[in-house]
Structure formats: C-alpha cells, structure tokens
C-alpha cells in the first residue's frame, strides 16, 4: 500500500462508507462525526472500546478482528456494559479536527498488523491495549479482561522509565556516564548565563524534551561548565551544546547541529538512539499509536472539564 498523507480533509478509502457489514450493526458502531461523538459520550458516560485499523479497503484481512469485537459485544457478554466502536483510522479525525496528521501505511503497518485498541472509562480515562512500543495482539480472553477492567475503572497508566534531567559534574562524570547501560543525552551550559533568554529558553526546552522521553530508555543529563571545560572528545566551542552518547559507543559523542528547541532536540535524540524510540520514529514524529492516544486523551479530558 502506498505511503500517503491521510487525514480527515483528504478523501477516505474508496469503500469507507460501505465496508461495515450490516451483520455487525446490532452490536458494533462506527465512529460518528465530531459533534455527535461529543454529545453521545457527554450524555451517556458509558465505557467504550474503540478498535481501529488502517485497511477498510481490504476488509477480508480485518474480518477476524470485527468478529472478535462482535463476540465480546454480545448481550450475554460485555455488550450491556459498554459500547463497541470499530472503524477505519480515517474516521479518527473526529478526535481532533484541527490537528490530524496520521500517515496511512506508515512505519511498517500492514494488513497483518494488530488493530489499535483503546478503552475509555466512564470517567473519560483513555487506556491503550498494548505497551509503549505498540499494540498487543488481542484474543477473546485478553481483550475481554481489558474490557472488564475498563468498565471497573481499575486500569492504571503503564509505568514509565521516568526520565528526569539529572545535574552532574566532572567529579562524578565517569560513574554517571559509564555505569549506565542506556543511551545518554548531555547538555553543557554555563550557569553564569542564568536569567538570560538563552538559558531560560534552554531550561524550558530541556524540560519539554524530558516530558517527551518518559517512555524511552534515554538518560538526560546537564553539566554546568562555569569555570571549567568539557571532558575530552567533546568539541564545545560555545554553550549551550547538546551531545548524544549511544549506549555502546559512549566514547564517540555525537554533537547536535540543530538549534536547541524542544522538537529539534527530540529529532536529534530520535535520529541517534541505539534503537528506535517507542513513541517517536527516526524523524522525531510521534508514532501512530502514541499520537492517537494523545488526541483521544485530550478529547475525553475536554469533555470531563465541560461536564
């Protein structure tokens, strides 16, 4: 399938309006339009299961997932307690009409890929059926358990790697760098510039970078060069400067050649990570499952705030 930009303002798949077979309509729903989705959920506050895929135009490969959802949505199963939505990803622009930038066929997705599945509790909490690195293959048992926990509201956010910005100095440099079996990004700065636009902007962007790396195995350090110099092999002509140390090549630091904004620093980390990040591809673009999770959390959180 060709790689093409795919959003709510571009044409949907050729059979977008017809792929949903009538035999499913007594238990499963398609995502409605933006306004109707808001209205329905705000009134009913029912738990939801939302199962999404990328290939409405190859329905034969997807029917097994539709059948799975249909079985769980039965009157003698979970259907009376939650609503089940099954749709092509194109419909998901309803979760953010102004900022929808998914790619169809992106990042190796194929008809053999697992669907993207999200559960929404009656309180508007959104949970992904999978891990930081992507979706889990559903079965009747595992997806049924997920649905029941969504209904009970006892699912917790997955534990993150908890990336934080650690201040280090030259005295503990070797211990902090070489005893860690993870990638490291280290920013050199000069505290004599504190209070200036340069340092204020830098610290804000480092905090934002840190928030983007919560699900990643990357350590983020900063080192004050006030009155000192960087370790050997680091070509620091001016500060601030950002370097990346891959976990198996820490003696070969890579210097960031971009301006030190949050997105350029994220791209730099994503490009040089030992393995591709969980939430971001090599270009620093958020992966499909993570991007949609962010949009859905905002969508339902906004509804909570309005209630």
PDB file of N, CA and C in Angstrom, residues 78-166:
ATOM      1  N   UNK A  78     -20.166  -8.664  27.203  1.00  0.00           N
ATOM      2  CA  UNK A  78     -19.867  -7.349  27.766  1.00  0.00           C
ATOM      3  C   UNK A  78     -20.740  -6.257  27.165  1.00  0.00           C
ATOM      4  N   UNK A  79     -21.475  -6.574  26.109  1.00  0.00           N
ATOM      5  CA  UNK A  79     -22.270  -5.577  25.404  1.00  0.00           C
ATOM      6  C   UNK A  79     -23.162  -4.709  26.272  1.00  0.00           C
ATOM      7  N   UNK A  80     -23.864  -5.280  27.252  1.00  0.00           N
ATOM      8  CA  UNK A  80     -24.747  -4.436  28.068  1.00  0.00           C
ATOM      9  C   UNK A  80     -24.019  -3.380  28.897  1.00  0.00           C
ATOM     10  N   UNK A  81     -22.716  -3.536  29.071  1.00  0.00           N
ATOM     11  CA  UNK A  81     -21.984  -2.655  29.985  1.00  0.00           C
ATOM     12  C   UNK A  81     -21.104  -1.617  29.291  1.00  0.00           C
ATOM     13  N   UNK A  82     -20.885  -1.766  27.991  1.00  0.00           N
ATOM     14  CA  UNK A  82     -20.053  -0.782  27.297  1.00  0.00           C
ATOM     15  C   UNK A  82     -20.395  -0.759  25.818  1.00  0.00           C
ATOM     16  N   UNK A  83     -20.017   0.305  25.144  1.00  0.00           N
ATOM     17  CA  UNK A  83     -20.248   0.439  23.708  1.00  0.00           C
ATOM     18  C   UNK A  83     -18.978   0.070  22.946  1.00  0.00           C
ATOM     19  N   UNK A  84     -19.169  -0.547  21.778  1.00  0.00           N
ATOM     20  CA  UNK A  84     -18.055  -1.004  20.952  1.00  0.00           C
ATOM     21  C   UNK A  84     -18.063  -0.249  19.624  1.00  0.00           C
ATOM     22  N   UNK A  85     -16.957   0.436  19.343  1.00  0.00           N
ATOM     23  CA  UNK A  85     -16.776   1.138  18.075  1.00  0.00           C
ATOM     24  C   UNK A  85     -15.657   0.453  17.295  1.00  0.00           C
ATOM     25  N   UNK A  86     -15.927   0.174  16.029  1.00  0.00           N
ATOM     26  CA  UNK A  86     -14.922  -0.428  15.141  1.00  0.00           C
ATOM     27  C   UNK A  86     -14.916   0.386  13.859  1.00  0.00           C
ATOM     28  N   UNK A  87     -13.728   0.890  13.471  1.00  0.00           N
ATOM     29  CA  UNK A  87     -13.717   1.764  12.302  1.00  0.00           C
ATOM     30  C   UNK A  87     -12.338   1.819  11.659  1.00  0.00           C
ATOM     31  N   UNK A  88     -12.346   2.387  10.440  1.00  0.00           N
ATOM     32  CA  UNK A  88     -11.096   2.694   9.751  1.00  0.00           C
ATOM     33  C   UNK A  88     -10.465   3.918  10.409  1.00  0.00           C
ATOM     34  N   UNK A  89      -9.163   3.985  10.418  1.00  0.00           N
ATOM     35  CA  UNK A  89      -8.469   5.074  11.092  1.00  0.00           C
ATOM     36  C   UNK A  89      -8.856   6.445  10.557  1.00  0.00           C
ATOM     37  N   UNK A  90      -9.245   6.508   9.299  1.00  0.00           N
ATOM     38  CA  UNK A  90      -9.605   7.801   8.709  1.00  0.00           C
ATOM     39  C   UNK A  90     -10.659   8.518   9.551  1.00  0.00           C
ATOM     40  N   UNK A  91     -11.539   7.741  10.182  1.00  0.00           N
ATOM     41  CA  UNK A  91     -12.612   8.341  10.973  1.00  0.00           C
ATOM     42  C   UNK A  91     -12.120   9.046  12.222  1.00  0.00           C
ATOM     43  N   UNK A  92     -10.869   8.806  12.597  1.00  0.00           N
ATOM     44  CA  UNK A  92     -10.386   9.313  13.881  1.00  0.00           C
ATOM     45  C   UNK A  92     -10.076  10.785  13.881  1.00  0.00           C
ATOM     46  N   UNK A  93     -10.221  11.447  12.748  1.00  0.00           N
ATOM     47  CA  UNK A  93     -10.035  12.892  12.768  1.00  0.00           C
ATOM     48  C   UNK A  93     -11.042  13.553  13.694  1.00  0.00           C
ATOM     49  N   UNK A  94     -12.112  12.838  14.058  1.00  0.00           N
ATOM     50  CA  UNK A  94     -13.111  13.433  14.960  1.00  0.00           C
ATOM     51  C   UNK A  94     -12.510  13.751  16.320  1.00  0.00           C
ATOM     52  N   UNK A  95     -11.400  13.091  16.685  1.00  0.00           N
ATOM     53  CA  UNK A  95     -10.810  13.352  17.999  1.00  0.00           C
ATOM     54  C   UNK A  95      -9.982  14.632  18.023  1.00  0.00           C
ATOM     55  N   UNK A  96      -9.667  15.154  16.867  1.00  0.00           N
ATOM     56  CA  UNK A  96      -9.013  16.461  16.795  1.00  0.00           C
ATOM     57  C   UNK A  96      -9.112  16.949  15.360  1.00  0.00           C
ATOM     58  N   UNK A  97     -10.128  17.740  15.094  1.00  0.00           N
ATOM     59  CA  UNK A  97     -10.377  18.182  13.718  1.00  0.00           C
ATOM     60  C   UNK A  97      -9.315  19.154  13.212  1.00  0.00           C
ATOM     61  N   UNK A  98      -8.607  19.796  14.133  1.00  0.00           N
ATOM     62  CA  UNK A  98      -7.654  20.835  13.734  1.00  0.00           C
ATOM     63  C   UNK A  98      -6.219  20.344  13.628  1.00  0.00           C
ATOM     64  N   UNK A  99      -5.946  19.154  14.146  1.00  0.00           N
ATOM     65  CA  UNK A  99      -4.556  18.692  14.183  1.00  0.00           C
ATOM     66  C   UNK A  99      -4.521  17.181  13.983  1.00  0.00           C
ATOM     67  N   UNK A 100      -4.722  16.759  12.756  1.00  0.00           N
ATOM     68  CA  UNK A 100      -4.767  15.336  12.447  1.00  0.00           C
ATOM     69  C   UNK A 100      -3.736  15.059  11.367  1.00  0.00           C
ATOM     70  N   UNK A 101      -2.698  14.318  11.720  1.00  0.00           N
ATOM     71  CA  UNK A 101      -1.582  14.168  10.776  1.00  0.00           C
ATOM     72  C   UNK A 101      -1.058  12.737  10.724  1.00  0.00           C
ATOM     73  N   UNK A 102      -1.963  11.778  10.713  1.00  0.00           N
ATOM     74  CA  UNK A 102      -1.541  10.392  10.633  1.00  0.00           C
ATOM     75  C   UNK A 102      -1.172  10.024   9.200  1.00  0.00           C
ATOM     76  N   UNK A 103      -0.384   8.988   9.072  1.00  0.00           N
ATOM     77  CA  UNK A 103       0.019   8.501   7.764  1.00  0.00           C
ATOM     78  C   UNK A 103      -0.507   7.082   7.574  1.00  0.00           C
ATOM     79  N   UNK A 104      -1.099   6.865   6.450  1.00  0.00           N
ATOM     80  CA  UNK A 104      -1.622   5.548   6.129  1.00  0.00           C
ATOM     81  C   UNK A 104      -0.487   4.673   5.604  1.00  0.00           C
ATOM     82  N   UNK A 105      -0.337   3.478   6.146  1.00  0.00           N
ATOM     83  CA  UNK A 105       0.738   2.594   5.737  1.00  0.00           C
ATOM     84  C   UNK A 105       2.076   2.980   6.327  1.00  0.00           C
ATOM     85  N   UNK A 106       2.074   3.833   7.360  1.00  0.00           N
ATOM     86  CA  UNK A 106       3.325   4.314   7.935  1.00  0.00           C
ATOM     87  C   UNK A 106       3.946   3.277   8.854  1.00  0.00           C
ATOM     88  N   UNK A 107       5.273   3.299   8.958  1.00  0.00           N
ATOM     89  CA  UNK A 107       6.027   2.557   9.957  1.00  0.00           C
ATOM     90  C   UNK A 107       5.734   1.061   9.928  1.00  0.00           C
ATOM     91  N   UNK A 108       5.653   0.519   8.742  1.00  0.00           N
ATOM     92  CA  UNK A 108       5.553  -0.923   8.620  1.00  0.00           C
ATOM     93  C   UNK A 108       4.183  -1.511   8.883  1.00  0.00           C
ATOM     94  N   UNK A 109       3.171  -0.685   9.021  1.00  0.00           N
ATOM     95  CA  UNK A 109       1.831  -1.201   9.265  1.00  0.00           C
ATOM     96  C   UNK A 109       1.306  -1.920   8.029  1.00  0.00           C
ATOM     97  N   UNK A 110       0.737  -3.092   8.228  1.00  0.00           N
ATOM     98  CA  UNK A 110       0.204  -3.869   7.119  1.00  0.00           C
ATOM     99  C   UNK A 110      -1.078  -4.549   7.560  1.00  0.00           C
ATOM    100  N   UNK A 111      -1.683  -5.293   6.647  1.00  0.00           N
ATOM    101  CA  UNK A 111      -2.924  -5.995   6.990  1.00  0.00           C
ATOM    102  C   UNK A 111      -2.689  -7.050   8.053  1.00  0.00           C
ATOM    103  N   UNK A 112      -1.437  -7.425   8.280  1.00  0.00           N
ATOM    104  CA  UNK A 112      -1.129  -8.398   9.326  1.00  0.00           C
ATOM    105  C   UNK A 112      -0.921  -7.753  10.689  1.00  0.00           C
ATOM    106  N   UNK A 113      -0.919  -6.433  10.726  1.00  0.00           N
ATOM    107  CA  UNK A 113      -0.699  -5.740  11.991  1.00  0.00           C
ATOM    108  C   UNK A 113      -1.917  -5.864  12.903  1.00  0.00           C
ATOM    109  N   UNK A 114      -1.656  -5.773  14.188  1.00  0.00           N
ATOM    110  CA  UNK A 114      -2.762  -5.772  15.140  1.00  0.00           C
ATOM    111  C   UNK A 114      -3.528  -4.466  15.053  1.00  0.00           C
ATOM    112  N   UNK A 115      -4.829  -4.493  15.326  1.00  0.00           N
ATOM    113  CA  UNK A 115      -5.577  -3.232  15.350  1.00  0.00           C
ATOM    114  C   UNK A 115      -5.129  -2.373  16.526  1.00  0.00           C
ATOM    115  N   UNK A 116      -5.371  -1.087  16.425  1.00  0.00           N
ATOM    116  CA  UNK A 116      -5.130  -0.180  17.542  1.00  0.00           C
ATOM    117  C   UNK A 116      -6.399  -0.134  18.383  1.00  0.00           C
ATOM    118  N   UNK A 117      -6.277  -0.487  19.649  1.00  0.00           N
ATOM    119  CA  UNK A 117      -7.443  -0.628  20.515  1.00  0.00           C
ATOM    120  C   UNK A 117      -7.281   0.280  21.732  1.00  0.00           C
ATOM    121  N   UNK A 118      -8.345   1.024  22.028  1.00  0.00           N
ATOM    122  CA  UNK A 118      -8.337   1.937  23.164  1.00  0.00           C
ATOM    123  C   UNK A 118      -9.603   1.720  23.981  1.00  0.00           C
ATOM    124  N   UNK A 119      -9.457   1.762  25.289  1.00  0.00           N
ATOM    125  CA  UNK A 119     -10.606   1.696  26.176  1.00  0.00           C
ATOM    126  C   UNK A 119     -10.804   3.046  26.843  1.00  0.00           C
ATOM    127  N   UNK A 120     -12.053   3.449  26.989  1.00  0.00           N
ATOM    128  CA  UNK A 120     -12.381   4.716  27.645  1.00  0.00           C
ATOM    129  C   UNK A 120     -13.312   4.410  28.811  1.00  0.00           C
ATOM    130  N   UNK A 121     -12.915   4.798  30.013  1.00  0.00           N
ATOM    131  CA  UNK A 121     -13.748   4.550  31.188  1.00  0.00           C
ATOM    132  C   UNK A 121     -14.889   5.559  31.248  1.00  0.00           C
ATOM    133  N   UNK A 122     -15.800   5.333  32.176  1.00  0.00           N
ATOM    134  CA  UNK A 122     -16.924   6.257  32.341  1.00  0.00           C
ATOM    135  C   UNK A 122     -16.466   7.624  32.833  1.00  0.00           C
ATOM    136  N   UNK A 123     -15.228   7.710  33.330  1.00  0.00           N
ATOM    137  CA  UNK A 123     -14.663   8.980  33.775  1.00  0.00           C
ATOM    138  C   UNK A 123     -13.850   9.663  32.687  1.00  0.00           C
ATOM    139  N   UNK A 124     -13.770   9.045  31.515  1.00  0.00           N
ATOM    140  CA  UNK A 124     -13.032   9.643  30.416  1.00  0.00           C
ATOM    141  C   UNK A 124     -11.550   9.326  30.404  1.00  0.00           C
ATOM    142  N   UNK A 125     -11.130   8.339  31.194  1.00  0.00           N
ATOM    143  CA  UNK A 125      -9.730   7.925  31.173  1.00  0.00           C
ATOM    144  C   UNK A 125      -9.516   7.005  29.975  1.00  0.00           C
ATOM    145  N   UNK A 126      -8.455   7.264  29.209  1.00  0.00           N
ATOM    146  CA  UNK A 126      -8.192   6.502  27.986  1.00  0.00           C
ATOM    147  C   UNK A 126      -6.993   5.585  28.211  1.00  0.00           C
ATOM    148  N   UNK A 127      -7.157   4.321  27.855  1.00  0.00           N
ATOM    149  CA  UNK A 127      -6.093   3.328  28.018  1.00  0.00           C
ATOM    150  C   UNK A 127      -5.858   2.613  26.692  1.00  0.00           C
ATOM    151  N   UNK A 128      -4.595   2.376  26.392  1.00  0.00           N
ATOM    152  CA  UNK A 128      -4.199   1.701  25.165  1.00  0.00           C
ATOM    153  C   UNK A 128      -4.015   0.219  25.426  1.00  0.00           C
ATOM    154  N   UNK A 129      -4.504  -0.615  24.506  1.00  0.00           N
ATOM    155  CA  UNK A 129      -4.336  -2.060  24.619  1.00  0.00           C
ATOM    156  C   UNK A 129      -2.987  -2.428  24.006  1.00  0.00           C
ATOM    157  N   UNK A 130      -1.955  -2.305  24.817  1.00  0.00           N
ATOM    158  CA  UNK A 130      -0.615  -2.576  24.331  1.00  0.00           C
ATOM    159  C   UNK A 130       0.411  -1.949  25.256  1.00  0.00           C
ATOM    160  N   UNK A 131       1.636  -1.835  24.792  1.00  0.00           N
ATOM    161  CA  UNK A 131       2.704  -1.247  25.580  1.00  0.00           C
ATOM    162  C   UNK A 131       3.218   0.022  24.944  1.00  0.00           C
ATOM    163  N   UNK A 132       4.275   0.566  25.534  1.00  0.00           N
ATOM    164  CA  UNK A 132       4.857   1.784  24.982  1.00  0.00           C
ATOM    165  C   UNK A 132       5.285   1.589  23.531  1.00  0.00           C
ATOM    166  N   UNK A 133       5.701   0.356  23.198  1.00  0.00           N
ATOM    167  CA  UNK A 133       6.264   0.121  21.868  1.00  0.00           C
ATOM    168  C   UNK A 133       5.234  -0.264  20.823  1.00  0.00           C
ATOM    169  N   UNK A 134       3.950  -0.334  21.187  1.00  0.00           N
ATOM    170  CA  UNK A 134       2.940  -0.622  20.180  1.00  0.00           C
ATOM    171  C   UNK A 134       1.835  -1.530  20.670  1.00  0.00           C
ATOM    172  N   UNK A 135       0.936  -1.945  19.760  1.00  0.00           N
ATOM    173  CA  UNK A 135      -0.237  -2.721  20.144  1.00  0.00           C
ATOM    174  C   UNK A 135       0.093  -4.160  20.515  1.00  0.00           C
ATOM    175  N   UNK A 136      -0.809  -4.747  21.290  1.00  0.00           N
ATOM    176  CA  UNK A 136      -0.765  -6.163  21.641  1.00  0.00           C
ATOM    177  C   UNK A 136      -1.780  -6.910  20.777  1.00  0.00           C
ATOM    178  N   UNK A 137      -1.451  -8.115  20.354  1.00  0.00           N
ATOM    179  CA  UNK A 137      -2.395  -8.915  19.571  1.00  0.00           C
ATOM    180  C   UNK A 137      -3.535  -9.351  20.490  1.00  0.00           C
ATOM    181  N   UNK A 138      -4.770  -8.999  20.167  1.00  0.00           N
ATOM    182  CA  UNK A 138      -5.885  -9.335  21.059  1.00  0.00           C
ATOM    183  C   UNK A 138      -6.383 -10.762  20.865  1.00  0.00           C
ATOM    184  N   UNK A 139      -6.866 -11.336  21.935  1.00  0.00           N
ATOM    185  CA  UNK A 139      -7.602 -12.606  21.892  1.00  0.00           C
ATOM    186  C   UNK A 139      -8.907 -12.385  22.636  1.00  0.00           C
ATOM    187  N   UNK A 140      -9.812 -13.338  22.543  1.00  0.00           N
ATOM    188  CA  UNK A 140     -11.092 -13.206  23.231  1.00  0.00           C
ATOM    189  C   UNK A 140     -10.874 -13.041  24.731  1.00  0.00           C
ATOM    190  N   UNK A 141      -9.906 -13.779  25.263  1.00  0.00           N
ATOM    191  CA  UNK A 141      -9.665 -13.743  26.708  1.00  0.00           C
ATOM    192  C   UNK A 141      -8.994 -12.432  27.124  1.00  0.00           C
ATOM    193  N   UNK A 142      -7.916 -12.064  26.430  1.00  0.00           N
ATOM    194  CA  UNK A 142      -7.169 -10.881  26.861  1.00  0.00           C
ATOM    195  C   UNK A 142      -7.947  -9.591  26.623  1.00  0.00           C
ATOM    196  N   UNK A 143      -8.639  -9.516  25.498  1.00  0.00           N
ATOM    197  CA  UNK A 143      -9.420  -8.306  25.227  1.00  0.00           C
ATOM    198  C   UNK A 143     -10.633  -8.242  26.146  1.00  0.00           C
ATOM    199  N   UNK A 144     -11.213  -9.396  26.454  1.00  0.00           N
ATOM    200  CA  UNK A 144     -12.334  -9.425  27.393  1.00  0.00           C
ATOM    201  C   UNK A 144     -11.914  -8.936  28.769  1.00  0.00           C
ATOM    202  N   UNK A 145     -10.741  -9.359  29.216  1.00  0.00           N
ATOM    203  CA  UNK A 145     -10.236  -8.892  30.509  1.00  0.00           C
ATOM    204  C   UNK A 145      -9.984  -7.390  30.484  1.00  0.00           C
ATOM    205  N   UNK A 146      -9.429  -6.907  29.374  1.00  0.00           N
ATOM    206  CA  UNK A 146      -9.188  -5.471  29.226  1.00  0.00           C
ATOM    207  C   UNK A 146     -10.502  -4.700  29.325  1.00  0.00           C
ATOM    208  N   UNK A 147     -11.541  -5.186  28.641  1.00  0.00           N
ATOM    209  CA  UNK A 147     -12.846  -4.514  28.669  1.00  0.00           C
ATOM    210  C   UNK A 147     -13.417  -4.478  30.081  1.00  0.00           C
ATOM    211  N   UNK A 148     -13.323  -5.576  30.784  1.00  0.00           N
ATOM    212  CA  UNK A 148     -13.870  -5.631  32.146  1.00  0.00           C
ATOM    213  C   UNK A 148     -13.148  -4.669  33.076  1.00  0.00           C
ATOM    214  N   UNK A 149     -11.857  -4.524  32.868  1.00  0.00           N
ATOM    215  CA  UNK A 149     -11.102  -3.595  33.706  1.00  0.00           C
ATOM    216  C   UNK A 149     -11.409  -2.145  33.331  1.00  0.00           C
ATOM    217  N   UNK A 150     -11.691  -1.905  32.053  1.00  0.00           N
ATOM    218  CA  UNK A 150     -12.135  -0.564  31.648  1.00  0.00           C
ATOM    219  C   UNK A 150     -13.452  -0.229  32.331  1.00  0.00           C
ATOM    220  N   UNK A 151     -14.361  -1.188  32.343  1.00  0.00           N
ATOM    221  CA  UNK A 151     -15.673  -0.976  32.967  1.00  0.00           C
ATOM    222  C   UNK A 151     -15.523  -0.697  34.459  1.00  0.00           C
ATOM    223  N   UNK A 152     -14.650  -1.459  35.121  1.00  0.00           N
ATOM    224  CA  UNK A 152     -14.438  -1.269  36.560  1.00  0.00           C
ATOM    225  C   UNK A 152     -13.628  -0.012  36.862  1.00  0.00           C
ATOM    226  N   UNK A 153     -12.885   0.454  35.881  1.00  0.00           N
ATOM    227  CA  UNK A 153     -12.053   1.622  36.089  1.00  0.00           C
ATOM    228  C   UNK A 153     -10.820   1.352  36.923  1.00  0.00           C
ATOM    229  N   UNK A 154     -10.306   0.116  36.867  1.00  0.00           N
ATOM    230  CA  UNK A 154      -9.143  -0.213  37.692  1.00  0.00           C
ATOM    231  C   UNK A 154      -7.850  -0.379  36.887  1.00  0.00           C
ATOM    232  N   UNK A 155      -7.856   0.082  35.633  1.00  0.00           N
ATOM    233  CA  UNK A 155      -6.620   0.085  34.852  1.00  0.00           C
ATOM    234  C   UNK A 155      -5.751   1.264  35.273  1.00  0.00           C
ATOM    235  N   UNK A 156      -4.458   1.055  35.311  1.00  0.00           N
ATOM    236  CA  UNK A 156      -3.535   2.114  35.677  1.00  0.00           C
ATOM    237  C   UNK A 156      -2.655   2.462  34.483  1.00  0.00           C
ATOM    238  N   UNK A 157      -2.155   3.674  34.480  1.00  0.00           N
ATOM    239  CA  UNK A 157      -1.210   4.072  33.449  1.00  0.00           C
ATOM    240  C   UNK A 157       0.023   3.174  33.545  1.00  0.00           C
ATOM    241  N   UNK A 158       0.564   2.739  32.429  1.00  0.00           N
ATOM    242  CA  UNK A 158       1.770   1.904  32.488  1.00  0.00           C
ATOM    243  C   UNK A 158       2.925   2.649  33.126  1.00  0.00           C
ATOM    244  N   UNK A 159       3.784   1.907  33.796  1.00  0.00           N
ATOM    245  CA  UNK A 159       4.946   2.510  34.445  1.00  0.00           C
ATOM    246  C   UNK A 159       5.915   3.022  33.391  1.00  0.00           C
ATOM    247  N   UNK A 160       6.339   4.255  33.550  1.00  0.00           N
ATOM    248  CA  UNK A 160       7.272   4.836  32.589  1.00  0.00           C
ATOM    249  C   UNK A 160       8.706   4.644  33.064  1.00  0.00           C
ATOM    250  N   UNK A 161       9.617   4.890  32.175  1.00  0.00           N
ATOM    251  CA  UNK A 161      11.035   4.846  32.542  1.00  0.00           C
ATOM    252  C   UNK A 161      11.397   6.017  33.450  1.00  0.00           C
ATOM    253  N   UNK A 162      10.510   7.016  33.522  1.00  0.00           N
ATOM    254  CA  UNK A 162      10.705   8.111  34.456  1.00  0.00           C
ATOM    255  C   UNK A 162      11.900   8.984  34.158  1.00  0.00           C
ATOM    256  N   UNK A 163      12.119   9.286  32.902  1.00  0.00           N
ATOM    257  CA  UNK A 163      13.248  10.135  32.544  1.00  0.00           C
ATOM    258  C   UNK A 163      13.173  11.460  33.293  1.00  0.00           C
ATOM    259  N   UNK A 164      14.272  11.834  33.897  1.00  0.00           N
ATOM    260  CA  UNK A 164      14.370  13.125  34.555  1.00  0.00           C
ATOM    261  C   UNK A 164      15.711  13.749  34.183  1.00  0.00           C
ATOM    262  N   UNK A 165      15.783  15.068  34.292  1.00  0.00           N
ATOM    263  CA  UNK A 165      17.029  15.768  33.986  1.00  0.00           C
ATOM    264  C   UNK A 165      17.919  15.722  35.220  1.00  0.00           C
ATOM    265  N   UNK A 166      19.064  15.093  35.094  1.00  0.00           N
ATOM    266  CA  UNK A 166      19.984  14.953  36.225  1.00  0.00           C
ATOM    267  C   UNK A 166      21.159  15.903  36.061  1.00  0.00           C
TER     268      UNK A 166
END
